[in-house]
PDB file of C-alpha atoms in Angstrom:
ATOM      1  CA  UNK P   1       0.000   0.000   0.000  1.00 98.00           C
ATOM      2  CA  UNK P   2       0.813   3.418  -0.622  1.00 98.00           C
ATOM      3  CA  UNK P   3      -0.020   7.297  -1.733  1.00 98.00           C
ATOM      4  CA  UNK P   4       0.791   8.032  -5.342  1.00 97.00           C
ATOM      5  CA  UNK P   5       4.461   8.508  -6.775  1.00 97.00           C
ATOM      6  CA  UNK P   6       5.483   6.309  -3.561  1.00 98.00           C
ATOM      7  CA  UNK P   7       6.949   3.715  -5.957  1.00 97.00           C
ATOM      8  CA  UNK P   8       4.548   1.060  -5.402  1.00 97.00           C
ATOM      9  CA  UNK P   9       4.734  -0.835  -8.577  1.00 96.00           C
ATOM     10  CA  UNK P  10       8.945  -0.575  -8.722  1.00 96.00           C
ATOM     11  CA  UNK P  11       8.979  -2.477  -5.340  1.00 98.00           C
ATOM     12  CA  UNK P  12       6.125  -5.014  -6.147  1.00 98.00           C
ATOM     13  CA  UNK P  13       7.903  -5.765  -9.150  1.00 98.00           C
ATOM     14  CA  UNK P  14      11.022  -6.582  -7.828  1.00 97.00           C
ATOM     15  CA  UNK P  15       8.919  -8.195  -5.056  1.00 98.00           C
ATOM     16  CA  UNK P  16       7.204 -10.390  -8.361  1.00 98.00           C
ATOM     17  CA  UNK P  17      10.657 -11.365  -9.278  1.00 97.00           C
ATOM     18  CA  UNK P  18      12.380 -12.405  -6.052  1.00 97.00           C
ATOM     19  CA  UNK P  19       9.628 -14.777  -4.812  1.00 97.00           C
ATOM     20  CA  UNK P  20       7.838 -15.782  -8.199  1.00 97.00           C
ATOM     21  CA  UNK P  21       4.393 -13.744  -7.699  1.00 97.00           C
ATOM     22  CA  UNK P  22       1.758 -12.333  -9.425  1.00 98.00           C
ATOM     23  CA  UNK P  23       0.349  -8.900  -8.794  1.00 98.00           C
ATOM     24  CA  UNK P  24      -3.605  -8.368  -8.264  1.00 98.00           C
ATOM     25  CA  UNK P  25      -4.492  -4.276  -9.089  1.00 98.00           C
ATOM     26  CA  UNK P  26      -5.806  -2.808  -5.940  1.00 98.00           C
ATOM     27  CA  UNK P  27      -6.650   0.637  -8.216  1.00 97.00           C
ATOM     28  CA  UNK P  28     -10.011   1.662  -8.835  1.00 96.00           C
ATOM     29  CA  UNK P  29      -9.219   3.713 -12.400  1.00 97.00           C
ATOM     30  CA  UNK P  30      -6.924   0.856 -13.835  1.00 98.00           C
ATOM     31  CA  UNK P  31     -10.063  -1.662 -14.219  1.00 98.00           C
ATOM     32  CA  UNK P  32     -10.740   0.659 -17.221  1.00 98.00           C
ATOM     33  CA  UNK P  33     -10.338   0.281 -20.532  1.00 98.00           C
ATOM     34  CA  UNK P  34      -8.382   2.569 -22.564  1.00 98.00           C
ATOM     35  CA  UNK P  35      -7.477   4.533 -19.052  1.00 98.00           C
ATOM     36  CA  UNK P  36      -3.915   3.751 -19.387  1.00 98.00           C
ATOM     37  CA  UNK P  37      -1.568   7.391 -18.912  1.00 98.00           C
ATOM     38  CA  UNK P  38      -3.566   8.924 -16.468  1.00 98.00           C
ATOM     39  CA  UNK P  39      -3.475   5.397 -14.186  1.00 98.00           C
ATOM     40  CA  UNK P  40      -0.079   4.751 -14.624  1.00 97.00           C
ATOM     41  CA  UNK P  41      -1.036   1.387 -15.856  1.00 97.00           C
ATOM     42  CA  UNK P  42       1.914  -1.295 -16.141  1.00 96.00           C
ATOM     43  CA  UNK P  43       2.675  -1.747 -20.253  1.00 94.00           C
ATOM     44  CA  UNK P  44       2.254  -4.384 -21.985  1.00 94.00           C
ATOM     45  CA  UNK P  45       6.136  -6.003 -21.467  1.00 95.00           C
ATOM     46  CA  UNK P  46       5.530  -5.635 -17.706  1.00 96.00           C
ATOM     47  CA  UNK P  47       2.613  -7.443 -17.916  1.00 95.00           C
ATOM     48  CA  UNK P  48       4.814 -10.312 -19.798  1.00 95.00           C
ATOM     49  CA  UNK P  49       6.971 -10.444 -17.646  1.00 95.00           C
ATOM     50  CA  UNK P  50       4.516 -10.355 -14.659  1.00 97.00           C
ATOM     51  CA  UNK P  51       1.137 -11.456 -14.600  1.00 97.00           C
ATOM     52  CA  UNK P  52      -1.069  -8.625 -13.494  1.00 98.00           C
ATOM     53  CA  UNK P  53      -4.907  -8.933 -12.277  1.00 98.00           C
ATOM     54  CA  UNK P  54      -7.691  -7.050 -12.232  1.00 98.00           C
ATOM     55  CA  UNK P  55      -6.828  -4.574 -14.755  1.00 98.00           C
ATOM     56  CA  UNK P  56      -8.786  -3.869 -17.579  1.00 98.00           C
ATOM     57  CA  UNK P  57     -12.158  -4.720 -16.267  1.00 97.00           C
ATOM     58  CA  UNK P  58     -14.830  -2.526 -17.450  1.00 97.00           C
ATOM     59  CA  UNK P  59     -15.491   0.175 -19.928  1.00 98.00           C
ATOM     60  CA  UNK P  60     -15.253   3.817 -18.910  1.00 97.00           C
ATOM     61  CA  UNK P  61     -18.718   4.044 -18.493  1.00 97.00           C
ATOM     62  CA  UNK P  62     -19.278   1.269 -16.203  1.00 94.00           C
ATOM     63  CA  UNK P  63     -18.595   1.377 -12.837  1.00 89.00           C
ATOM     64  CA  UNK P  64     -17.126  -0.759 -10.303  1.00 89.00           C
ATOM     65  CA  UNK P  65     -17.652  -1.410  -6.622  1.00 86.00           C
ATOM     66  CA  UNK P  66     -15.436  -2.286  -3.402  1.00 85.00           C
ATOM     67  CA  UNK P  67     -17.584  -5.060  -2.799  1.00 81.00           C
ATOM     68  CA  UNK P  68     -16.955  -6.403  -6.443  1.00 88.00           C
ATOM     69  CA  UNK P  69     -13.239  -5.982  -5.740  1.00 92.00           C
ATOM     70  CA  UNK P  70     -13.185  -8.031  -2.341  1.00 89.00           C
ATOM     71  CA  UNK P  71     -15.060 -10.965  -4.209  1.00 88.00           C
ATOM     72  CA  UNK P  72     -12.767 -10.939  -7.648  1.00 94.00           C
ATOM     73  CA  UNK P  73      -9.660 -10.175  -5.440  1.00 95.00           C
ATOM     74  CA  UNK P  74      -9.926 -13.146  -3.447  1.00 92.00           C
ATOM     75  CA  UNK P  75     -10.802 -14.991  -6.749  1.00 94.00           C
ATOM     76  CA  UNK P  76      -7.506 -14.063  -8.269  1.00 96.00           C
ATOM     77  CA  UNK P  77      -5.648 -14.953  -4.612  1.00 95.00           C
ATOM     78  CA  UNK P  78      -7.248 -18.538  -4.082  1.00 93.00           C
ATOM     79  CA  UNK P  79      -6.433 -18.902  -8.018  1.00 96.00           C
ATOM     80  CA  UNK P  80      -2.552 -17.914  -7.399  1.00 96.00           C
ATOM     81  CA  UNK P  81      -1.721 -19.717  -4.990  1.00 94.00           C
ATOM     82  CA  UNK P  82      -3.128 -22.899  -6.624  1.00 95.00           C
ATOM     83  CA  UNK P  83      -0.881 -22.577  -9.065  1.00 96.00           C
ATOM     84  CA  UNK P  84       2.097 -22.102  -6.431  1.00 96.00           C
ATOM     85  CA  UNK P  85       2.537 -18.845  -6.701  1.00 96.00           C
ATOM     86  CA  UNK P  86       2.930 -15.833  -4.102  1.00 96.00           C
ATOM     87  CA  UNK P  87      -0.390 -13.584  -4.486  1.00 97.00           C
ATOM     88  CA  UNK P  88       0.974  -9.529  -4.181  1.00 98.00           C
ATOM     89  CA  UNK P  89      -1.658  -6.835  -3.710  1.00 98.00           C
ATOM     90  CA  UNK P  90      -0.602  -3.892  -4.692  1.00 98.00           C
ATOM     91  CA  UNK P  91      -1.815  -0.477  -4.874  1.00 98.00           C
ATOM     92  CA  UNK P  92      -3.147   3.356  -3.584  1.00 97.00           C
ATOM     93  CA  UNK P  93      -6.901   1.983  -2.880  1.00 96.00           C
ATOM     94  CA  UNK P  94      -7.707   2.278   0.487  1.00 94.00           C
ATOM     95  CA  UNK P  95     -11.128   1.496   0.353  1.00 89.00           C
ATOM     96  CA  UNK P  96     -10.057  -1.738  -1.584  1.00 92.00           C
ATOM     97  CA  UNK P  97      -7.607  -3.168   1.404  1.00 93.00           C
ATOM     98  CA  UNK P  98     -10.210  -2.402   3.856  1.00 87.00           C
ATOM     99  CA  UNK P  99     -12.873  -4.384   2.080  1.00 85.00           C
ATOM    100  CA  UNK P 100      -9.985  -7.305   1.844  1.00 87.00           C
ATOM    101  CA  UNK P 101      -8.510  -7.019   5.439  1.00 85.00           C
ATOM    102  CA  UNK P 102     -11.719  -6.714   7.003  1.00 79.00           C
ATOM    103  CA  UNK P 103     -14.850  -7.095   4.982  1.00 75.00           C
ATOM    104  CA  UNK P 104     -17.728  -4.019   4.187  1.00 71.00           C
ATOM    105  CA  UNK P 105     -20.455  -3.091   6.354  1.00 69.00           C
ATOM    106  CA  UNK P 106     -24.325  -3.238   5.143  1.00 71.00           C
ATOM    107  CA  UNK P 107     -24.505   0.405   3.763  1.00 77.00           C
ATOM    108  CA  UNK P 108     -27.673   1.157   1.874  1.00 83.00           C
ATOM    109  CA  UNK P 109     -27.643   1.085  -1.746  1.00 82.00           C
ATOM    110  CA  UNK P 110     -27.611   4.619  -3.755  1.00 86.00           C
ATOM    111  CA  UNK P 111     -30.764   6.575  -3.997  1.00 89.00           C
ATOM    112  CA  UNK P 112     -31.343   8.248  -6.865  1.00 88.00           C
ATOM    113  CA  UNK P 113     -34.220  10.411  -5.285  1.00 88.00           C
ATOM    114  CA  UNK P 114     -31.478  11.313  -2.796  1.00 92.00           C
ATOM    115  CA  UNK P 115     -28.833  12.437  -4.744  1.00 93.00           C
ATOM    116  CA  UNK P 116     -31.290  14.462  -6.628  1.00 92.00           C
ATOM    117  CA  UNK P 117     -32.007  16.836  -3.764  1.00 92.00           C
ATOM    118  CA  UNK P 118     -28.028  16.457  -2.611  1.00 95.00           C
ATOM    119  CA  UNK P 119     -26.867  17.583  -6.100  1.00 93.00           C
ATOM    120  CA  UNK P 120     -29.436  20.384  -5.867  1.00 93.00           C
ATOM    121  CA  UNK P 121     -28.442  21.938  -2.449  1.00 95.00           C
ATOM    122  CA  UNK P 122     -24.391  21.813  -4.119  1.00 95.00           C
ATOM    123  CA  UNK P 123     -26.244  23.556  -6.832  1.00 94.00           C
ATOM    124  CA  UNK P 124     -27.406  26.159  -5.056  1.00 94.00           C
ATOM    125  CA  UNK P 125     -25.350  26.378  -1.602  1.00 95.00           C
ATOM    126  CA  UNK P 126     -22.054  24.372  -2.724  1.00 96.00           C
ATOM    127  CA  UNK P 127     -19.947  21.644  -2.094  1.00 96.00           C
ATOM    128  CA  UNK P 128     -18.230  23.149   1.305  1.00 96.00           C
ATOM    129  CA  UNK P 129     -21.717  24.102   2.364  1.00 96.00           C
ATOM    130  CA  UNK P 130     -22.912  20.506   2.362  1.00 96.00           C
ATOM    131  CA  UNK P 131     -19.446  19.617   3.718  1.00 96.00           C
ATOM    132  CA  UNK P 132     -20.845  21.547   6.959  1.00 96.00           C
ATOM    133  CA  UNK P 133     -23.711  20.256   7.018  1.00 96.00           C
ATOM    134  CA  UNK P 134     -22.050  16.661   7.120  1.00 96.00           C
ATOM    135  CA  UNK P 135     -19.886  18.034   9.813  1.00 96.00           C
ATOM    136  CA  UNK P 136     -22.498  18.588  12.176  1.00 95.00           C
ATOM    137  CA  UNK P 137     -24.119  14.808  11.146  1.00 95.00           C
ATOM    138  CA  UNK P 138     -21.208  12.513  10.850  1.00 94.00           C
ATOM    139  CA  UNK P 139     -17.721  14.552  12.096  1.00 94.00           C
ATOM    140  CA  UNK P 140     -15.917  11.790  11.530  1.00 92.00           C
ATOM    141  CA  UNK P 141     -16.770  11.176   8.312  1.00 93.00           C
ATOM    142  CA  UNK P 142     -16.637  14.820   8.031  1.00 95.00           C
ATOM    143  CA  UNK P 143     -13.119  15.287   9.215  1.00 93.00           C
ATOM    144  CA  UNK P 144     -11.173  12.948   6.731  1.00 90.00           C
ATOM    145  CA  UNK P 145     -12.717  14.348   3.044  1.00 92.00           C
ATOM    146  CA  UNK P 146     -12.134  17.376   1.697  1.00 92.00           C
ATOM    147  CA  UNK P 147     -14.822  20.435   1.216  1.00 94.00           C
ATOM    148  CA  UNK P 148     -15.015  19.997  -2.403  1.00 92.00           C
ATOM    149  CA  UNK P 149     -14.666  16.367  -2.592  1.00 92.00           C
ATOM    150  CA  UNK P 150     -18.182  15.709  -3.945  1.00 93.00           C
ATOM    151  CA  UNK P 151     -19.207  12.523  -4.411  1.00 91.00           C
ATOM    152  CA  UNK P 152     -17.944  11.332  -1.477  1.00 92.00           C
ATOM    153  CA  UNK P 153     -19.681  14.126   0.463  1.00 96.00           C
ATOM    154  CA  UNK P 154     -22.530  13.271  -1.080  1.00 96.00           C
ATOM    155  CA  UNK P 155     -22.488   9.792  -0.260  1.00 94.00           C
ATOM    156  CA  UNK P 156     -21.881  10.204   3.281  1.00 95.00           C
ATOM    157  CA  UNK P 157     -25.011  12.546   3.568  1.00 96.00           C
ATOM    158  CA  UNK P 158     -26.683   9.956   1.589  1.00 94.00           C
ATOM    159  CA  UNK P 159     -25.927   7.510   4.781  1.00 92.00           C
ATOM    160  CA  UNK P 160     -26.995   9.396   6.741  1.00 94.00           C
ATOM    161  CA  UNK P 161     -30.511  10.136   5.789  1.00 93.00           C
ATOM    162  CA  UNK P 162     -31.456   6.847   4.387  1.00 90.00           C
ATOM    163  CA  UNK P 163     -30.114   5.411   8.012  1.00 87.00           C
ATOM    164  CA  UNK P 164     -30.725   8.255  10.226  1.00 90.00           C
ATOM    165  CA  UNK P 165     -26.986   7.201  11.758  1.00 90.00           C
ATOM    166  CA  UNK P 166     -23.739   8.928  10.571  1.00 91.00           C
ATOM    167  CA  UNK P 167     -21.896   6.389   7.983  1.00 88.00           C
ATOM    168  CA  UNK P 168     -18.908   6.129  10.630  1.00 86.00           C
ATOM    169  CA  UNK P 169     -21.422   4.418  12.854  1.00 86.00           C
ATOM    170  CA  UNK P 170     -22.648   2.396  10.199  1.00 81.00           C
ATOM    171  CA  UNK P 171     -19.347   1.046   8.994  1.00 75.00           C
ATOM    172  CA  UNK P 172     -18.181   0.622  12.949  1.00 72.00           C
ATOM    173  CA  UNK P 173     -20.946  -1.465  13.578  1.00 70.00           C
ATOM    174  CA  UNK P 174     -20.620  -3.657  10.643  1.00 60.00           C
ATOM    175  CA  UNK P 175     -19.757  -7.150  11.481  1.00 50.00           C
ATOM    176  CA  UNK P 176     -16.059  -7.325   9.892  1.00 52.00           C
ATOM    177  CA  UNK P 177     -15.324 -10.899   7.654  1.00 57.00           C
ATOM    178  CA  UNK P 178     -12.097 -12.119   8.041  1.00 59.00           C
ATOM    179  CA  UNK P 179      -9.295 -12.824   5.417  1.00 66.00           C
ATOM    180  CA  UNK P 180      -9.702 -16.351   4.233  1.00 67.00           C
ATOM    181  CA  UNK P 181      -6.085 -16.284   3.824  1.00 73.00           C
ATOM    182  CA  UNK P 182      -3.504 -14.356   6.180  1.00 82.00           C
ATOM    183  CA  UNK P 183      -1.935 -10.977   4.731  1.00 91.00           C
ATOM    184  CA  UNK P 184       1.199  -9.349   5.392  1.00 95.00           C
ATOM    185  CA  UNK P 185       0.603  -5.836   5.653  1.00 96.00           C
ATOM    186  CA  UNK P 186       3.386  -3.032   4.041  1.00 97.00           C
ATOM    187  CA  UNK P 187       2.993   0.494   3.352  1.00 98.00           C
ATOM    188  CA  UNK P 188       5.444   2.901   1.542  1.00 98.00           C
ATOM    189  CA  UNK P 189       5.116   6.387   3.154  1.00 98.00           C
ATOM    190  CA  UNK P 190       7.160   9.374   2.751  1.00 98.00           C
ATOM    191  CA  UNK P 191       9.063  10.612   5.985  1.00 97.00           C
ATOM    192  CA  UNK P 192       9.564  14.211   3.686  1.00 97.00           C
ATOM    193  CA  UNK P 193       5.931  15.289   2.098  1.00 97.00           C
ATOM    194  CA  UNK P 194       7.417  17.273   0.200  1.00 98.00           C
ATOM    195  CA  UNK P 195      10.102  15.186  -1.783  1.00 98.00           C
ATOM    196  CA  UNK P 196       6.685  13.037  -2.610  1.00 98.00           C
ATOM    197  CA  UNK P 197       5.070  16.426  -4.352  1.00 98.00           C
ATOM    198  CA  UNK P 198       7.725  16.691  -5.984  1.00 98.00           C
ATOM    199  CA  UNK P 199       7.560  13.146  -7.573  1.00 98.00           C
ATOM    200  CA  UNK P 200       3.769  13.975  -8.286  1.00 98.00           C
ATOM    201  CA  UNK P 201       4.593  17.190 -10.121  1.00 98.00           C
ATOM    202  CA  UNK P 202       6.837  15.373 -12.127  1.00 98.00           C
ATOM    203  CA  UNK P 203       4.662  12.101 -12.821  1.00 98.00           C
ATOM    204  CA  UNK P 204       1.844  14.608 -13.873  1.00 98.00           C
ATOM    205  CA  UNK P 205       4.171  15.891 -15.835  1.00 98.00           C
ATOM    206  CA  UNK P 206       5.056  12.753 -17.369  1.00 98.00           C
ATOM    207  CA  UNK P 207       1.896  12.086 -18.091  1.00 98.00           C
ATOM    208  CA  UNK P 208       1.068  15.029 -20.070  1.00 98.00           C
ATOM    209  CA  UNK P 209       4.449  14.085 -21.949  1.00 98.00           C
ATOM    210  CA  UNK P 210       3.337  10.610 -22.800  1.00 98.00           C
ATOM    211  CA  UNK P 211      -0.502  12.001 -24.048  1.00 98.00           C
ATOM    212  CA  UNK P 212      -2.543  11.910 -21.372  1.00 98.00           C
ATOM    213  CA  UNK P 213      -4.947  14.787 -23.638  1.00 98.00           C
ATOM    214  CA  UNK P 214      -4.821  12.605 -26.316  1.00 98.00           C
ATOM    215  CA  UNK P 215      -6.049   9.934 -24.036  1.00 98.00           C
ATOM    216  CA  UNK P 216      -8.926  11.588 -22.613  1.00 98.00           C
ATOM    217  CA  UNK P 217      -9.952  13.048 -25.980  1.00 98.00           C
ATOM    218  CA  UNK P 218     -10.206   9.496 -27.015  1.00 98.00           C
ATOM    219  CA  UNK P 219     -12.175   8.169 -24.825  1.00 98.00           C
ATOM    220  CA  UNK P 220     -14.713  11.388 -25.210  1.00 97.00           C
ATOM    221  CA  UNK P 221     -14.962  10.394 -28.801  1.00 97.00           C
ATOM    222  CA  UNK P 222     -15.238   6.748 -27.879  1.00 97.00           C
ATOM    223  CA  UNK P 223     -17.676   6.443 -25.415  1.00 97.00           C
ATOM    224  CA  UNK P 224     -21.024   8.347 -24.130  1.00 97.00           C
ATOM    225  CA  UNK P 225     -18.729   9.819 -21.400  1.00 97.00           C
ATOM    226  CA  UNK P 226     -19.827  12.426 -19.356  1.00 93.00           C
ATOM    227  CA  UNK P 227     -17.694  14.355 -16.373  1.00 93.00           C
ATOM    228  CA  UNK P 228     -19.962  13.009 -13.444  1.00 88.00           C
ATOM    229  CA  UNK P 229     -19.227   9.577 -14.219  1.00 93.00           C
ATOM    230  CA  UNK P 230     -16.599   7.632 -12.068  1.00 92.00           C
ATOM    231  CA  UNK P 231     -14.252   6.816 -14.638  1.00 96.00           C
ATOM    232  CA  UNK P 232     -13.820  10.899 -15.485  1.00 96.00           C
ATOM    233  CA  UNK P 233     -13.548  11.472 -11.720  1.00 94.00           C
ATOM    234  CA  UNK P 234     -10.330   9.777 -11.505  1.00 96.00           C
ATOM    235  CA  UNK P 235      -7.777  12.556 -10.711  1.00 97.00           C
ATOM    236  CA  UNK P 236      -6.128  13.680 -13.955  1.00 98.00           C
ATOM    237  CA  UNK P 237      -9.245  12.884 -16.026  1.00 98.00           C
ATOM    238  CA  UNK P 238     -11.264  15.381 -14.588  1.00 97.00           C
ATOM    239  CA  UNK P 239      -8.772  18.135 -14.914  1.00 98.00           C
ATOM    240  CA  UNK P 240      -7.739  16.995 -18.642  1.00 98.00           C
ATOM    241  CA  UNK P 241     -11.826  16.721 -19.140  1.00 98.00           C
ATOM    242  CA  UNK P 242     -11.809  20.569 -18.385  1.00 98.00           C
ATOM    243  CA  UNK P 243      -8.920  21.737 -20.255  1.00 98.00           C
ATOM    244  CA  UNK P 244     -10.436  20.079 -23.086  1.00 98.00           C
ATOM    245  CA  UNK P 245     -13.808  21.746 -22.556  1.00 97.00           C
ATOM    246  CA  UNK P 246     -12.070  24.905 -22.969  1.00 98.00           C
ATOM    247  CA  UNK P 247     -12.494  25.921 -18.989  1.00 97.00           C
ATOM    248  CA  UNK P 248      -8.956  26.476 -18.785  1.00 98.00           C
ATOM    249  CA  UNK P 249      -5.560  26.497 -20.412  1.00 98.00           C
ATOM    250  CA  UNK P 250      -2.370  24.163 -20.612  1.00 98.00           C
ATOM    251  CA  UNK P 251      -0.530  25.810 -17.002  1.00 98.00           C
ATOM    252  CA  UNK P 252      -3.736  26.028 -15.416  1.00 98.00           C
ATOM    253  CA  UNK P 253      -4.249  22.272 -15.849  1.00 98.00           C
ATOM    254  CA  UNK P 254      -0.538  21.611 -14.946  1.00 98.00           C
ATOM    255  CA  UNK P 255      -1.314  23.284 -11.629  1.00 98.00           C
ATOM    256  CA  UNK P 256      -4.677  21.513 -11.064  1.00 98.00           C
ATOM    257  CA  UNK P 257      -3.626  18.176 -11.995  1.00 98.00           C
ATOM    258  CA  UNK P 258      -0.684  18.135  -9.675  1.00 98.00           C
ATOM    259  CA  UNK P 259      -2.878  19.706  -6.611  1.00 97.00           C
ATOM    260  CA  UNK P 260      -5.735  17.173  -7.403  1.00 97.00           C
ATOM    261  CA  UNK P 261      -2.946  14.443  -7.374  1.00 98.00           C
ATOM    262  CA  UNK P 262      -1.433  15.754  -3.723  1.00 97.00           C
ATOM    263  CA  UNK P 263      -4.789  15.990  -2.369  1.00 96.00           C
ATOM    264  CA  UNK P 264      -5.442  12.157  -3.498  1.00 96.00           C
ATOM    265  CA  UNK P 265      -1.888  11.712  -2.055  1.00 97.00           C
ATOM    266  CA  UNK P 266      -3.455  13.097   1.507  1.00 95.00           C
ATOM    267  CA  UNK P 267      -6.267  11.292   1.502  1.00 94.00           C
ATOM    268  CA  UNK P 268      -4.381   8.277   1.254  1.00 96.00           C
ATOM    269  CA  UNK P 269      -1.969   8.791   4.045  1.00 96.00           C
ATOM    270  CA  UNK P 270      -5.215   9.506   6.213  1.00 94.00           C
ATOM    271  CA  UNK P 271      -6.461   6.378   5.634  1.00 92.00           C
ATOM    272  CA  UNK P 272      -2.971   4.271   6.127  1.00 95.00           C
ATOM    273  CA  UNK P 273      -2.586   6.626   9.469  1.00 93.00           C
ATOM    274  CA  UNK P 274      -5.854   5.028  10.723  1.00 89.00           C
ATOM    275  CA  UNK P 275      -4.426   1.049   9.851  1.00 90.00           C
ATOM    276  CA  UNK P 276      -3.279  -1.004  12.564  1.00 88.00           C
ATOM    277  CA  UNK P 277      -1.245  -4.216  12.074  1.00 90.00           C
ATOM    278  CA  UNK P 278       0.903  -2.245   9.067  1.00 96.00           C
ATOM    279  CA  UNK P 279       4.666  -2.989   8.710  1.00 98.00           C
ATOM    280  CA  UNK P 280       5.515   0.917   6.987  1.00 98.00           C
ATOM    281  CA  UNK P 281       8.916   1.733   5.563  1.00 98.00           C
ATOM    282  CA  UNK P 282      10.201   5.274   3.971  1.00 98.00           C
ATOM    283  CA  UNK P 283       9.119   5.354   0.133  1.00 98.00           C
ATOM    284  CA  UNK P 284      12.444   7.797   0.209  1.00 98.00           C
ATOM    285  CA  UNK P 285      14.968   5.510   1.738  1.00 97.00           C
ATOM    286  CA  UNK P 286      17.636   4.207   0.123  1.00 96.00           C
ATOM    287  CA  UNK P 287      17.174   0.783  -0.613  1.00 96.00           C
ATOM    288  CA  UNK P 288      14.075   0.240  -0.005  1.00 98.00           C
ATOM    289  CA  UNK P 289      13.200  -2.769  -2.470  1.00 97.00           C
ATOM    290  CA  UNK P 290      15.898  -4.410  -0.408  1.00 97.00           C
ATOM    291  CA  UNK P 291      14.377  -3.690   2.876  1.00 98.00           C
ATOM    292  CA  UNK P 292      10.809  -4.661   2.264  1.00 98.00           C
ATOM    293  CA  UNK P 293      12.132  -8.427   0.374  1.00 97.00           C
ATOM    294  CA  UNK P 294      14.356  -8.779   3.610  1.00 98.00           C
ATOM    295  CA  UNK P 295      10.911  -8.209   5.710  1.00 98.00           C
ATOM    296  CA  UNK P 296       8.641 -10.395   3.325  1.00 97.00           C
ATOM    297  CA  UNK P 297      11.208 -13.229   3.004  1.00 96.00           C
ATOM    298  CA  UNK P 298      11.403 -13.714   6.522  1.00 96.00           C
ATOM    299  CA  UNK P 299       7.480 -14.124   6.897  1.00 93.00           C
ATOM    300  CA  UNK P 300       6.888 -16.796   4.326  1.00 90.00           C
TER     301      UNK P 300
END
């Protein structure tokens, strides 16, 4: 586990090749098609070389759930190690290693009535409006997403007036499942912040370099896309979805993408800050492929 431009996949694959694994996705924009750049999606001679799971799924206009995940993860794990293989999770998912590590809790299903009148009070008060609002419901909740971040603000108010109990409660008292096999736990986190932003600047960057507009104007002729959708909420997408719609111009994008991309980066940490039973090591450290093989080889 990891934020973004923690160096994840170098370490997994030198993980791959020391103890003969193959690596299950946990990302939820690289089960789509076509979203290759903006995901930093292995090629096609890594995936040779190493088998990869759970990538490529769906089209950009489908979407794709945690609970999914869970069941085709464990699919892919049970399937691995019959073969005789070492199963490797990898990836910046949080959502996705909770669901594996300790199972989802019975949250209701969307409303579409109830988004209606969400996406209408963000229409006329705002995002950070109903961020307040959530506050005062479900602080916890509250206190981990950002003002603007809006469909996860508006799920959590969703929650909370379908149940009448903040989601944090709701997820708390869900009745955790656990692992059918055991997991060893590693995260890659930064002990400098800012050494990681500037590896995002320069992935985002990279990105742009390798086509990422070209990319999204692809899959806008390609598909009945539209910006709300999942798939165009992945950070990058949206803020190459604007500069195509004229909203802005090539810095301006340069300067959202990489803030949208730190912000991800934060959210991320939050949720490995909160993880218990997590074996970290510094994503800066010299070494570091080294160190975690040392740690994994001596606990299988």
């Amino acid at each position: 586990m990891g934020p973004t431009a923690s160096g994840k996949t170098r370490v997994a694959l030198e993980l791959a090749r020391r103890f003969d694994a193959e690596i299950v996705s946990v990302d939820s924009a690289q089960v789509y098609r076509g979203m290759d750049i903006g995901t930093a999606k292995p090629d096609a001679a890594t995936r040779r070389a190493v088998p990869h799971h759970l990538i490529d799924l769906i089209e950009p206009t489908e979407s794709y759930s945690a609970a999914r995940f869970a069941d085709e993860a464990w699919q892919a794990i049970r399937e691995i190690a019959g073969r005789g293989r070492l199963p490797l999770l990898a990836g910046g998912t949080m959502l996705y290693f909770k669901a594996l590590r300790e199972g989802l809790s019975a949250l209701p299903a969307a409303d579409p009535d109830t988004r209606l009148v969400i996406d209408a009070m963000a229409a006329d008060l705002g995002w950070p409006a109903l961020h307040a609002t959530l506050a005062k419901l479900d602080p916890d909740t509250a206190a981990r997403l950002e003002p603007a971040d809006a469909q996860r603000i508006q799920r959590a108010l969703e929650v909370c007036w379908l149940t009448g109990r903040a989601m944090s409660e709701v997820i708390a008292a869900g009745r955790a499942t656990p692992p059918p096999h055991p997991l060893i736990a590693l995260s890659l986190e930064p002990a400098d912040r800012a050494v990681l932003h500037d590896r995002i600047a320069a992935r985002f960057e990279e990105m742009l370099e390798l086509g990422l507009i070209g990319e999204v104007r692809r899959l806008k002729e390609t598909y009945a896309l539209d910006p709300q959708m999942p798939s165009m909420r992945c950070v990058g997408y949206r803020q190459t979805w604007d500069y195509l719609a004229g909203s802005y111009g090539l810095s301006t994008l340069r300067d959202k993408g990489v803030a949208a991309t730190r912000q991800l980066a934060k959210r991320q940490l939050t949720w490995l800050r909160a993880m218990s039973d997590v074996q970290r090591f510094d994503c800066l450290a010299d070494g570091l492929e080294e160190q975690v093989a040392e740690y994994v080889g001596n606990r299988l």
